[in-house]
Amino acid sequence: MEWLRLTFRLTTFSLFLAAIALLTATLLTAETLTRRPINRTPWARRSFLGACRCLGLDLHVHGAPPEHNVLYASNHISWTDIPILGSLTPILFLSKAEVGQWPVIGWLAREAGTLFIKRGGGKARRIRRAIADRLDAGESILIFPEATTSRGLTVLPFHGLLLGAAEDSDVAIQPVTISYRRNGRPDHLAPFVGEDAFHSHIVTMLKQPPARVDVLFHPPIEVQPETSTAELADELRTTVQAGLTRIQQGELDDRRGPGIRTAGAPGLPRLR
């Protein structure tokens, strides 16, 4: 059964890759002919949604993203966090440079306007300024303040420096909790940690039945001038951790069946 599932999903994913290549060529041709840049964000969002469907993710959304631009701050478990969150709202990402070289996900991330960073580059303040510039332009940015992925059992300490971009631009911070579960327990397949290889990780995921993914949008947090970035990081981590605990304990489970949207999230895509 595993190999049958893998064959079907790999075929679907290959067709999706071909469609993405065609889309890329079409956009480039259109830009060349019109000599005008095309906003790729809506296309990237549709493509993120297609990637989620190819991966067979069983997505459950709790709450809804705000209508105005914010700085999103989420815990980080896997590379799949990017297409999941990117399918739910127009959003730009801050990601490690290696992601930009991955097939499909790298292209989608680049087309969505991702800011790629090299780990250990010592450029945090410059990146903070780049984030603030995007926020000033009315765009929303997602950062992973843990600065690495985790096993999804808990939320690692948050780093506060980049969170200061919200105060620089006078926008709110939107905490987000993401969780992967399988048979009611934290999923051990979804986490992408350490020296995991992208190609082997995606094959492992495609062979198995879909994991349940819960995304919880918490109330936005207004940044107060007297709050230090360290205090802000602790507050956000506490909020995200509380959401993870609620999800893992099943408090937010929707008993009407998979793929059903919870109250407060109208119009979000339905993924099975």
mmCIF file of N, CA and C in Angstrom, residues 33-167:
data_model
loop_
_atom_site.group_PDB
_atom_site.id
_atom_site.type_symbol
_atom_site.label_atom_id
_atom_site.label_comp_id
_atom_site.label_asym_id
_atom_site.label_seq_id
_atom_site.Cartn_x
_atom_site.Cartn_y
_atom_site.Cartn_z
ATOM 1 N N LEU A 33 7.125 40.499 -22.904
ATOM 2 C CA LEU A 33 6.307 41.117 -23.935
ATOM 3 C C LEU A 33 5.728 42.461 -23.495
ATOM 4 N N THR A 34 5.314 42.527 -22.238
ATOM 5 C CA THR A 34 4.684 43.753 -21.742
ATOM 6 C C THR A 34 5.692 44.735 -21.148
ATOM 7 N N ARG A 35 6.911 44.227 -20.856
ATOM 8 C CA ARG A 35 7.958 45.028 -20.214
ATOM 9 C C ARG A 35 7.482 45.623 -18.888
ATOM 10 N N ARG A 36 6.626 44.875 -18.239
ATOM 11 C CA ARG A 36 6.110 45.293 -16.930
ATOM 12 C C ARG A 36 6.185 44.109 -15.977
ATOM 13 N N PRO A 37 6.627 44.357 -14.730
ATOM 14 C CA PRO A 37 6.704 43.253 -13.768
ATOM 15 C C PRO A 37 5.312 42.758 -13.372
ATOM 16 N N ILE A 38 5.206 41.485 -13.111
ATOM 17 C CA ILE A 38 3.947 40.862 -12.706
ATOM 18 C C ILE A 38 4.027 40.505 -11.229
ATOM 19 N N ASN A 39 2.988 40.832 -10.487
ATOM 20 C CA ASN A 39 2.925 40.469 -9.077
ATOM 21 C C ASN A 39 2.770 38.955 -8.958
ATOM 22 N N ARG A 40 3.799 38.303 -8.456
ATOM 23 C CA ARG A 40 3.792 36.844 -8.391
ATOM 24 C C ARG A 40 3.163 36.293 -7.119
ATOM 25 N N THR A 41 2.864 37.149 -6.150
ATOM 26 C CA THR A 41 2.344 36.668 -4.872
ATOM 27 C C THR A 41 1.060 35.855 -5.016
ATOM 28 N N PRO A 42 0.041 36.316 -5.783
ATOM 29 C CA PRO A 42 -1.175 35.481 -5.927
ATOM 30 C C PRO A 42 -0.880 34.142 -6.586
ATOM 31 N N TRP A 43 0.031 34.135 -7.559
ATOM 32 C CA TRP A 43 0.383 32.871 -8.224
ATOM 33 C C TRP A 43 1.105 31.946 -7.261
ATOM 34 N N ALA A 44 1.979 32.515 -6.456
ATOM 35 C CA ALA A 44 2.701 31.698 -5.482
ATOM 36 C C ALA A 44 1.734 31.106 -4.467
ATOM 37 N N ARG A 45 0.737 31.887 -4.054
ATOM 38 C CA ARG A 45 -0.231 31.376 -3.077
ATOM 39 C C ARG A 45 -1.023 30.197 -3.656
ATOM 40 N N ARG A 46 -1.464 30.327 -4.918
ATOM 41 C CA ARG A 46 -2.176 29.213 -5.549
ATOM 42 C C ARG A 46 -1.261 27.998 -5.680
ATOM 43 N N SER A 47 -0.013 28.245 -5.959
ATOM 44 C CA SER A 47 0.934 27.143 -6.105
ATOM 45 C C SER A 47 1.218 26.476 -4.760
ATOM 46 N N PHE A 48 1.310 27.284 -3.694
ATOM 47 C CA PHE A 48 1.461 26.714 -2.358
ATOM 48 C C PHE A 48 0.282 25.796 -2.039
ATOM 49 N N LEU A 49 -0.917 26.228 -2.411
ATOM 50 C CA LEU A 49 -2.103 25.418 -2.183
ATOM 51 C C LEU A 49 -2.010 24.103 -2.953
ATOM 52 N N GLY A 50 -1.545 24.183 -4.203
ATOM 53 C CA GLY A 50 -1.370 22.971 -4.990
ATOM 54 C C GLY A 50 -0.339 22.044 -4.374
ATOM 55 N N ALA A 51 0.744 22.599 -3.835
ATOM 56 C CA ALA A 51 1.762 21.773 -3.188
ATOM 57 C C ALA A 51 1.188 21.055 -1.970
ATOM 58 N N CYS A 52 0.365 21.748 -1.193
ATOM 59 C CA CYS A 52 -0.251 21.132 -0.021
ATOM 60 C C CYS A 52 -1.149 19.972 -0.431
ATOM 61 N N ARG A 53 -1.880 20.142 -1.508
ATOM 62 C CA ARG A 53 -2.763 19.080 -1.976
ATOM 63 C C ARG A 53 -1.964 17.887 -2.477
ATOM 64 N N CYS A 54 -0.861 18.151 -3.182
ATOM 65 C CA CYS A 54 -0.017 17.057 -3.653
ATOM 66 C C CYS A 54 0.574 16.275 -2.475
ATOM 67 N N LEU A 55 0.884 16.973 -1.405
ATOM 68 C CA LEU A 55 1.442 16.328 -0.226
ATOM 69 C C LEU A 55 0.373 15.621 0.608
ATOM 70 N N GLY A 56 -0.902 15.836 0.268
ATOM 71 C CA GLY A 56 -1.986 15.170 0.967
ATOM 72 C C GLY A 56 -2.192 15.631 2.391
ATOM 73 N N LEU A 57 -1.870 16.878 2.678
ATOM 74 C CA LEU A 57 -1.974 17.378 4.051
ATOM 75 C C LEU A 57 -3.429 17.579 4.459
ATOM 76 N N ASP A 58 -3.756 17.151 5.654
ATOM 77 C CA ASP A 58 -5.095 17.301 6.220
ATOM 78 C C ASP A 58 -5.067 18.532 7.125
ATOM 79 N N LEU A 59 -5.429 19.661 6.551
ATOM 80 C CA LEU A 59 -5.228 20.946 7.212
ATOM 81 C C LEU A 59 -6.476 21.435 7.932
ATOM 82 N N HIS A 60 -6.282 21.831 9.189
ATOM 83 C CA HIS A 60 -7.356 22.388 10.017
ATOM 84 C C HIS A 60 -6.907 23.762 10.510
ATOM 85 N N VAL A 61 -7.709 24.768 10.237
ATOM 86 C CA VAL A 61 -7.346 26.145 10.569
ATOM 87 C C VAL A 61 -8.243 26.663 11.684
ATOM 88 N N HIS A 62 -7.635 27.267 12.681
ATOM 89 C CA HIS A 62 -8.355 27.813 13.829
ATOM 90 C C HIS A 62 -8.087 29.312 13.904
ATOM 91 N N GLY A 63 -9.159 30.108 13.891
ATOM 92 C CA GLY A 63 -8.987 31.549 13.812
ATOM 93 C C GLY A 63 -8.740 31.951 12.383
ATOM 94 N N ALA A 64 -8.357 33.191 12.173
ATOM 95 C CA ALA A 64 -8.141 33.696 10.814
ATOM 96 C C ALA A 64 -7.037 34.738 10.826
ATOM 97 N N PRO A 65 -6.265 34.827 9.746
ATOM 98 C CA PRO A 65 -5.232 35.870 9.668
ATOM 99 C C PRO A 65 -5.875 37.245 9.594
ATOM 100 N N PRO A 66 -5.190 38.278 10.085
ATOM 101 C CA PRO A 66 -5.747 39.629 10.047
ATOM 102 C C PRO A 66 -5.819 40.162 8.626
ATOM 103 N N GLU A 67 -6.678 41.147 8.415
ATOM 104 C CA GLU A 67 -6.833 41.738 7.088
ATOM 105 C C GLU A 67 -5.741 42.761 6.777
ATOM 106 N N HIS A 68 -5.103 43.305 7.806
ATOM 107 C CA HIS A 68 -4.040 44.288 7.594
ATOM 108 C C HIS A 68 -2.682 43.602 7.707
ATOM 109 N N ASN A 69 -1.638 44.280 7.261
ATOM 110 C CA ASN A 69 -0.328 43.644 7.286
ATOM 111 C C ASN A 69 0.228 43.580 8.701
ATOM 112 N N VAL A 70 0.924 42.492 8.983
ATOM 113 C CA VAL A 70 1.494 42.236 10.306
ATOM 114 C C VAL A 70 2.824 41.506 10.131
ATOM 115 N N LEU A 71 3.524 41.371 11.238
ATOM 116 C CA LEU A 71 4.693 40.505 11.295
ATOM 117 C C LEU A 71 4.254 39.190 11.918
ATOM 118 N N TYR A 72 4.228 38.132 11.124
ATOM 119 C CA TYR A 72 3.850 36.817 11.634
ATOM 120 C C TYR A 72 5.043 36.177 12.339
ATOM 121 N N ALA A 73 4.775 35.528 13.475
ATOM 122 C CA ALA A 73 5.809 34.805 14.213
ATOM 123 C C ALA A 73 5.269 33.421 14.548
ATOM 124 N N SER A 74 5.919 32.394 14.015
ATOM 125 C CA SER A 74 5.416 31.029 14.168
ATOM 126 C C SER A 74 6.510 30.102 14.673
ATOM 127 N N ASN A 75 6.101 29.032 15.357
ATOM 128 C CA ASN A 75 7.045 27.951 15.620
ATOM 129 C C ASN A 75 7.367 27.249 14.301
ATOM 130 N N HIS A 76 8.449 26.488 14.280
ATOM 131 C CA HIS A 76 8.965 25.943 13.023
ATOM 132 C C HIS A 76 9.269 24.461 13.204
ATOM 133 N N ILE A 77 8.614 23.619 12.384
ATOM 134 C CA ILE A 77 8.772 22.177 12.512
ATOM 135 C C ILE A 77 9.341 21.558 11.239
ATOM 136 N N SER A 78 8.887 22.031 10.084
ATOM 137 C CA SER A 78 9.274 21.389 8.836
ATOM 138 C C SER A 78 9.282 22.393 7.684
ATOM 139 N N TRP A 79 9.904 21.992 6.561
ATOM 140 C CA TRP A 79 9.853 22.825 5.357
ATOM 141 C C TRP A 79 8.425 22.982 4.864
ATOM 142 N N THR A 80 7.554 22.049 5.223
ATOM 143 C CA THR A 80 6.154 22.139 4.808
ATOM 144 C C THR A 80 5.419 23.282 5.494
ATOM 145 N N ASP A 81 5.995 23.847 6.557
ATOM 146 C CA ASP A 81 5.388 25.031 7.179
ATOM 147 C C ASP A 81 5.199 26.142 6.148
ATOM 148 N N ILE A 82 6.156 26.256 5.223
ATOM 149 C CA ILE A 82 6.128 27.354 4.250
ATOM 150 C C ILE A 82 4.948 27.236 3.291
ATOM 151 N N PRO A 83 4.768 26.096 2.578
ATOM 152 C CA PRO A 83 3.594 26.025 1.701
ATOM 153 C C PRO A 83 2.277 26.062 2.455
ATOM 154 N N ILE A 84 2.237 25.516 3.673
ATOM 155 C CA ILE A 84 0.992 25.536 4.451
ATOM 156 C C ILE A 84 0.587 26.975 4.758
ATOM 157 N N LEU A 85 1.484 27.725 5.374
ATOM 158 C CA LEU A 85 1.151 29.099 5.757
ATOM 159 C C LEU A 85 1.020 29.992 4.526
ATOM 160 N N GLY A 86 1.817 29.714 3.498
ATOM 161 C CA GLY A 86 1.726 30.498 2.277
ATOM 162 C C GLY A 86 0.434 30.300 1.524
ATOM 163 N N SER A 87 -0.247 29.174 1.755
ATOM 164 C CA SER A 87 -1.525 28.921 1.091
ATOM 165 C C SER A 87 -2.694 29.609 1.785
ATOM 166 N N LEU A 88 -2.475 30.098 2.995
ATOM 167 C CA LEU A 88 -3.574 30.637 3.798
ATOM 168 C C LEU A 88 -3.713 32.147 3.714
ATOM 169 N N THR A 89 -2.626 32.835 3.407
ATOM 170 C CA THR A 89 -2.686 34.299 3.411
ATOM 171 C C THR A 89 -1.524 34.854 2.594
ATOM 172 N N PRO A 90 -1.688 36.015 1.954
ATOM 173 C CA PRO A 90 -0.547 36.624 1.247
ATOM 174 C C PRO A 90 0.551 36.969 2.247
ATOM 175 N N ILE A 91 1.694 36.382 2.055
ATOM 176 C CA ILE A 91 2.726 36.512 3.072
ATOM 177 C C ILE A 91 4.094 36.333 2.435
ATOM 178 N N LEU A 92 5.080 37.081 2.912
ATOM 179 C CA LEU A 92 6.459 36.918 2.506
ATOM 180 C C LEU A 92 7.195 36.197 3.628
ATOM 181 N N PHE A 93 8.257 35.491 3.262
ATOM 182 C CA PHE A 93 8.941 34.649 4.232
ATOM 183 C C PHE A 93 10.373 35.102 4.471
ATOM 184 N N LEU A 94 10.859 34.765 5.642
ATOM 185 C CA LEU A 94 12.271 34.857 5.964
ATOM 186 C C LEU A 94 12.740 33.426 6.155
ATOM 187 N N SER A 95 13.692 32.986 5.369
ATOM 188 C CA SER A 95 14.072 31.577 5.391
ATOM 189 C C SER A 95 15.569 31.428 5.206
ATOM 190 N N LYS A 96 16.097 30.267 5.613
ATOM 191 C CA LYS A 96 17.513 29.990 5.415
ATOM 192 C C LYS A 96 17.804 29.854 3.925
ATOM 193 N N ALA A 97 19.023 30.190 3.544
ATOM 194 C CA ALA A 97 19.395 30.261 2.136
ATOM 195 C C ALA A 97 19.234 28.934 1.417
ATOM 196 N N GLU A 98 19.413 27.794 2.132
ATOM 197 C CA GLU A 98 19.339 26.489 1.485
ATOM 198 C C GLU A 98 17.977 26.224 0.865
ATOM 199 N N VAL A 99 16.919 26.783 1.461
ATOM 200 C CA VAL A 99 15.572 26.536 0.955
ATOM 201 C C VAL A 99 15.424 27.039 -0.471
ATOM 202 N N GLY A 100 16.110 28.107 -0.801
ATOM 203 C CA GLY A 100 16.016 28.670 -2.140
ATOM 204 C C GLY A 100 16.518 27.742 -3.226
ATOM 205 N N GLN A 101 17.289 26.721 -2.866
ATOM 206 C CA GLN A 101 17.831 25.779 -3.842
ATOM 207 C C GLN A 101 16.984 24.516 -3.965
ATOM 208 N N TRP A 102 15.952 24.384 -3.153
ATOM 209 C CA TRP A 102 15.137 23.173 -3.208
ATOM 210 C C TRP A 102 14.197 23.212 -4.402
ATOM 211 N N PRO A 103 13.907 22.052 -5.011
ATOM 212 C CA PRO A 103 12.956 22.021 -6.129
ATOM 213 C C PRO A 103 11.550 22.386 -5.665
ATOM 214 N N VAL A 104 10.812 23.075 -6.483
ATOM 215 C CA VAL A 104 9.422 23.495 -6.254
ATOM 216 C C VAL A 104 9.320 24.468 -5.091
ATOM 217 N N ILE A 105 9.622 24.005 -3.871
ATOM 218 C CA ILE A 105 9.473 24.852 -2.691
ATOM 219 C C ILE A 105 10.381 26.067 -2.801
ATOM 220 N N GLY A 106 11.618 25.863 -3.301
ATOM 221 C CA GLY A 106 12.535 26.983 -3.457
ATOM 222 C C GLY A 106 12.013 28.008 -4.444
ATOM 223 N N TRP A 107 11.485 27.518 -5.583
ATOM 224 C CA TRP A 107 10.936 28.446 -6.573
ATOM 225 C C TRP A 107 9.747 29.201 -5.992
ATOM 226 N N LEU A 108 8.850 28.475 -5.340
ATOM 227 C CA LEU A 108 7.677 29.122 -4.767
ATOM 228 C C LEU A 108 8.097 30.174 -3.748
ATOM 229 N N ALA A 109 9.081 29.825 -2.934
ATOM 230 C CA ALA A 109 9.543 30.773 -1.917
ATOM 231 C C ALA A 109 10.127 32.024 -2.569
ATOM 232 N N ARG A 110 10.928 31.836 -3.622
ATOM 233 C CA ARG A 110 11.519 32.996 -4.303
ATOM 234 C C ARG A 110 10.441 33.855 -4.949
ATOM 235 N N GLU A 111 9.479 33.199 -5.620
ATOM 236 C CA GLU A 111 8.429 33.951 -6.296
ATOM 237 C C GLU A 111 7.519 34.674 -5.296
ATOM 238 N N ALA A 112 7.420 34.154 -4.097
ATOM 239 C CA ALA A 112 6.603 34.801 -3.071
ATOM 240 C C ALA A 112 7.342 35.946 -2.387
ATOM 241 N N GLY A 113 8.596 36.195 -2.799
ATOM 242 C CA GLY A 113 9.341 37.318 -2.241
ATOM 243 C C GLY A 113 10.091 36.991 -0.970
ATOM 244 N N THR A 114 10.470 35.733 -0.778
ATOM 245 C CA THR A 114 11.179 35.319 0.427
ATOM 246 C C THR A 114 12.521 36.044 0.566
ATOM 247 N N LEU A 115 12.821 36.432 1.792
ATOM 248 C CA LEU A 115 14.130 36.995 2.117
ATOM 249 C C LEU A 115 15.006 35.852 2.615
ATOM 250 N N PHE A 116 16.010 35.476 1.857
ATOM 251 C CA PHE A 116 16.877 34.358 2.238
ATOM 252 C C PHE A 116 18.061 34.867 3.051
ATOM 253 N N ILE A 117 18.398 34.118 4.099
ATOM 254 C CA ILE A 117 19.505 34.510 4.963
ATOM 255 C C ILE A 117 20.464 33.330 5.118
ATOM 256 N N LYS A 118 21.726 33.654 5.289
ATOM 257 C CA LYS A 118 22.733 32.644 5.564
ATOM 258 C C LYS A 118 22.949 32.569 7.065
ATOM 259 N N ARG A 119 22.853 31.344 7.582
ATOM 260 C CA ARG A 119 23.024 31.162 9.018
ATOM 261 C C ARG A 119 24.449 31.527 9.426
ATOM 262 N N GLY A 120 24.538 32.242 10.544
ATOM 263 C CA GLY A 120 25.839 32.633 11.056
ATOM 264 C C GLY A 120 26.474 33.778 10.297
ATOM 265 N N GLY A 121 25.687 34.459 9.483
ATOM 266 C CA GLY A 121 26.253 35.527 8.676
ATOM 267 C C GLY A 121 26.456 36.827 9.429
ATOM 268 N N GLY A 122 25.927 36.946 10.633
ATOM 269 C CA GLY A 122 26.094 38.146 11.417
ATOM 270 C C GLY A 122 25.433 39.367 10.818
ATOM 271 N N LYS A 123 24.312 39.159 10.101
ATOM 272 C CA LYS A 123 23.655 40.261 9.406
ATOM 273 C C LYS A 123 22.257 40.525 9.950
ATOM 274 N N ALA A 124 22.025 40.187 11.206
ATOM 275 C CA ALA A 124 20.682 40.255 11.765
ATOM 276 C C ALA A 124 20.099 41.673 11.700
ATOM 277 N N ARG A 125 20.908 42.681 11.998
ATOM 278 C CA ARG A 125 20.379 44.052 12.004
ATOM 279 C C ARG A 125 20.021 44.519 10.599
ATOM 280 N N ARG A 126 20.809 44.107 9.605
ATOM 281 C CA ARG A 126 20.470 44.450 8.230
ATOM 282 C C ARG A 126 19.181 43.741 7.806
ATOM 283 N N ILE A 127 19.021 42.503 8.235
ATOM 284 C CA ILE A 127 17.802 41.752 7.909
ATOM 285 C C ILE A 127 16.596 42.394 8.591
ATOM 286 N N ARG A 128 16.782 42.834 9.840
ATOM 287 C CA ARG A 128 15.698 43.515 10.542
ATOM 288 C C ARG A 128 15.256 44.751 9.761
ATOM 289 N N ARG A 129 16.204 45.486 9.214
ATOM 290 C CA ARG A 129 15.862 46.678 8.436
ATOM 291 C C ARG A 129 15.137 46.300 7.156
ATOM 292 N N ALA A 130 15.562 45.207 6.525
ATOM 293 C CA ALA A 130 14.898 44.740 5.298
ATOM 294 C C ALA A 130 13.460 44.315 5.595
ATOM 295 N N ILE A 131 13.251 43.665 6.734
ATOM 296 C CA ILE A 131 11.892 43.264 7.128
ATOM 297 C C ILE A 131 11.038 44.504 7.363
ATOM 298 N N ALA A 132 11.592 45.479 8.083
ATOM 299 C CA ALA A 132 10.852 46.710 8.357
ATOM 300 C C ALA A 132 10.480 47.431 7.067
ATOM 301 N N ASP A 133 11.381 47.421 6.083
ATOM 302 C CA ASP A 133 11.085 48.072 4.798
ATOM 303 C C ASP A 133 9.888 47.410 4.119
ATOM 304 N N ARG A 134 9.821 46.082 4.166
ATOM 305 C CA ARG A 134 8.693 45.370 3.559
ATOM 306 C C ARG A 134 7.402 45.659 4.317
ATOM 307 N N LEU A 135 7.502 45.718 5.640
ATOM 308 C CA LEU A 135 6.321 46.038 6.447
ATOM 309 C C LEU A 135 5.845 47.458 6.156
ATOM 310 N N ASP A 136 6.783 48.382 5.997
ATOM 311 C CA ASP A 136 6.431 49.765 5.667
ATOM 312 C C ASP A 136 5.716 49.850 4.321
ATOM 313 N N ALA A 137 6.022 48.906 3.437
ATOM 314 C CA ALA A 137 5.412 48.885 2.103
ATOM 315 C C ALA A 137 4.033 48.225 2.123
ATOM 316 N N GLY A 138 3.575 47.828 3.312
ATOM 317 C CA GLY A 138 2.237 47.245 3.423
ATOM 318 C C GLY A 138 2.180 45.745 3.260
ATOM 319 N N GLU A 139 3.332 45.079 3.248
ATOM 320 C CA GLU A 139 3.365 43.629 3.093
ATOM 321 C C GLU A 139 3.493 42.963 4.460
ATOM 322 N N SER A 140 3.083 41.709 4.526
ATOM 323 C CA SER A 140 3.230 40.909 5.745
ATOM 324 C C SER A 140 4.424 39.978 5.585
ATOM 325 N N ILE A 141 5.165 39.806 6.667
ATOM 326 C CA ILE A 141 6.357 38.959 6.670
ATOM 327 C C ILE A 141 6.188 37.887 7.746
ATOM 328 N N LEU A 142 6.619 36.667 7.427
ATOM 329 C CA LEU A 142 6.632 35.587 8.416
ATOM 330 C C LEU A 142 8.065 35.297 8.813
ATOM 331 N N ILE A 143 8.321 35.249 10.114
ATOM 332 C CA ILE A 143 9.619 34.814 10.610
ATOM 333 C C ILE A 143 9.416 33.640 11.559
ATOM 334 N N PHE A 144 10.468 32.829 11.687
ATOM 335 C CA PHE A 144 10.476 31.720 12.639
ATOM 336 C C PHE A 144 11.476 32.084 13.736
ATOM 337 N N PRO A 145 11.013 32.666 14.843
ATOM 338 C CA PRO A 145 11.943 33.175 15.859
ATOM 339 C C PRO A 145 12.772 32.104 16.555
ATOM 340 N N GLU A 146 12.415 30.825 16.404
ATOM 341 C CA GLU A 146 13.254 29.765 16.977
ATOM 342 C C GLU A 146 14.584 29.665 16.229
ATOM 343 N N ALA A 147 14.589 30.150 14.974
ATOM 344 C CA ALA A 147 15.784 30.153 14.131
ATOM 345 C C ALA A 147 16.242 28.756 13.722
ATOM 346 N N THR A 148 15.414 27.757 13.972
ATOM 347 C CA THR A 148 15.684 26.393 13.541
ATOM 348 C C THR A 148 14.386 25.607 13.659
ATOM 349 N N THR A 149 14.405 24.377 13.165
ATOM 350 C CA THR A 149 13.216 23.527 13.299
ATOM 351 C C THR A 149 13.318 22.685 14.568
ATOM 352 N N SER A 150 12.152 22.225 15.028
ATOM 353 C CA SER A 150 12.101 21.387 16.218
ATOM 354 C C SER A 150 11.326 20.112 15.912
ATOM 355 N N ARG A 151 11.250 19.226 16.872
ATOM 356 C CA ARG A 151 10.492 17.985 16.724
ATOM 357 C C ARG A 151 8.990 18.203 16.870
ATOM 358 N N GLY A 152 8.594 19.411 17.209
ATOM 359 C CA GLY A 152 7.180 19.712 17.342
ATOM 360 C C GLY A 152 6.579 19.304 18.667
ATOM 361 N N LEU A 153 7.418 18.876 19.612
ATOM 362 C CA LEU A 153 6.929 18.477 20.923
ATOM 363 C C LEU A 153 6.791 19.682 21.852
ATOM 364 N N THR A 154 7.594 20.684 21.607
ATOM 365 C CA THR A 154 7.566 21.907 22.395
ATOM 366 C C THR A 154 8.051 23.045 21.499
ATOM 367 N N VAL A 155 8.006 24.267 22.023
ATOM 368 C CA VAL A 155 8.468 25.439 21.284
ATOM 369 C C VAL A 155 9.809 25.864 21.862
ATOM 370 N N LEU A 156 10.803 25.957 21.012
ATOM 371 C CA LEU A 156 12.135 26.350 21.448
ATOM 372 C C LEU A 156 12.159 27.837 21.810
ATOM 373 N N PRO A 157 13.177 28.291 22.537
ATOM 374 C CA PRO A 157 13.271 29.723 22.875
ATOM 375 C C PRO A 157 13.245 30.593 21.622
ATOM 376 N N PHE A 158 12.546 31.726 21.723
ATOM 377 C CA PHE A 158 12.460 32.684 20.623
ATOM 378 C C PHE A 158 13.601 33.688 20.717
ATOM 379 N N HIS A 159 14.164 34.050 19.565
ATOM 380 C CA HIS A 159 15.168 35.113 19.488
ATOM 381 C C HIS A 159 14.449 36.421 19.155
ATOM 382 N N GLY A 160 14.827 37.494 19.845
ATOM 383 C CA GLY A 160 14.018 38.705 19.788
ATOM 384 C C GLY A 160 14.432 39.781 18.810
ATOM 385 N N LEU A 161 15.657 39.738 18.285
ATOM 386 C CA LEU A 161 16.162 40.877 17.520
ATOM 387 C C LEU A 161 15.283 41.198 16.318
ATOM 388 N N LEU A 162 14.909 40.197 15.511
ATOM 389 C CA LEU A 162 14.130 40.454 14.306
ATOM 390 C C LEU A 162 12.706 40.878 14.633
ATOM 391 N N LEU A 163 12.219 40.506 15.817
ATOM 392 C CA LEU A 163 10.878 40.925 16.217
ATOM 393 C C LEU A 163 10.783 42.438 16.344
ATOM 394 N N GLY A 164 11.927 43.089 16.566
ATOM 395 C CA GLY A 164 11.937 44.546 16.687
ATOM 396 C C GLY A 164 11.521 45.251 15.414
ATOM 397 N N ALA A 165 11.507 44.539 14.283
ATOM 398 C CA ALA A 165 11.072 45.156 13.027
ATOM 399 C C ALA A 165 9.618 45.599 13.112
ATOM 400 N N ALA A 166 8.821 44.922 13.933
ATOM 401 C CA ALA A 166 7.413 45.308 14.098
ATOM 402 C C ALA A 166 7.310 46.681 14.752
ATOM 403 N N GLU A 167 8.128 46.928 15.763
ATOM 404 C CA GLU A 167 8.126 48.240 16.406
ATOM 405 C C GLU A 167 8.679 49.299 15.450
#
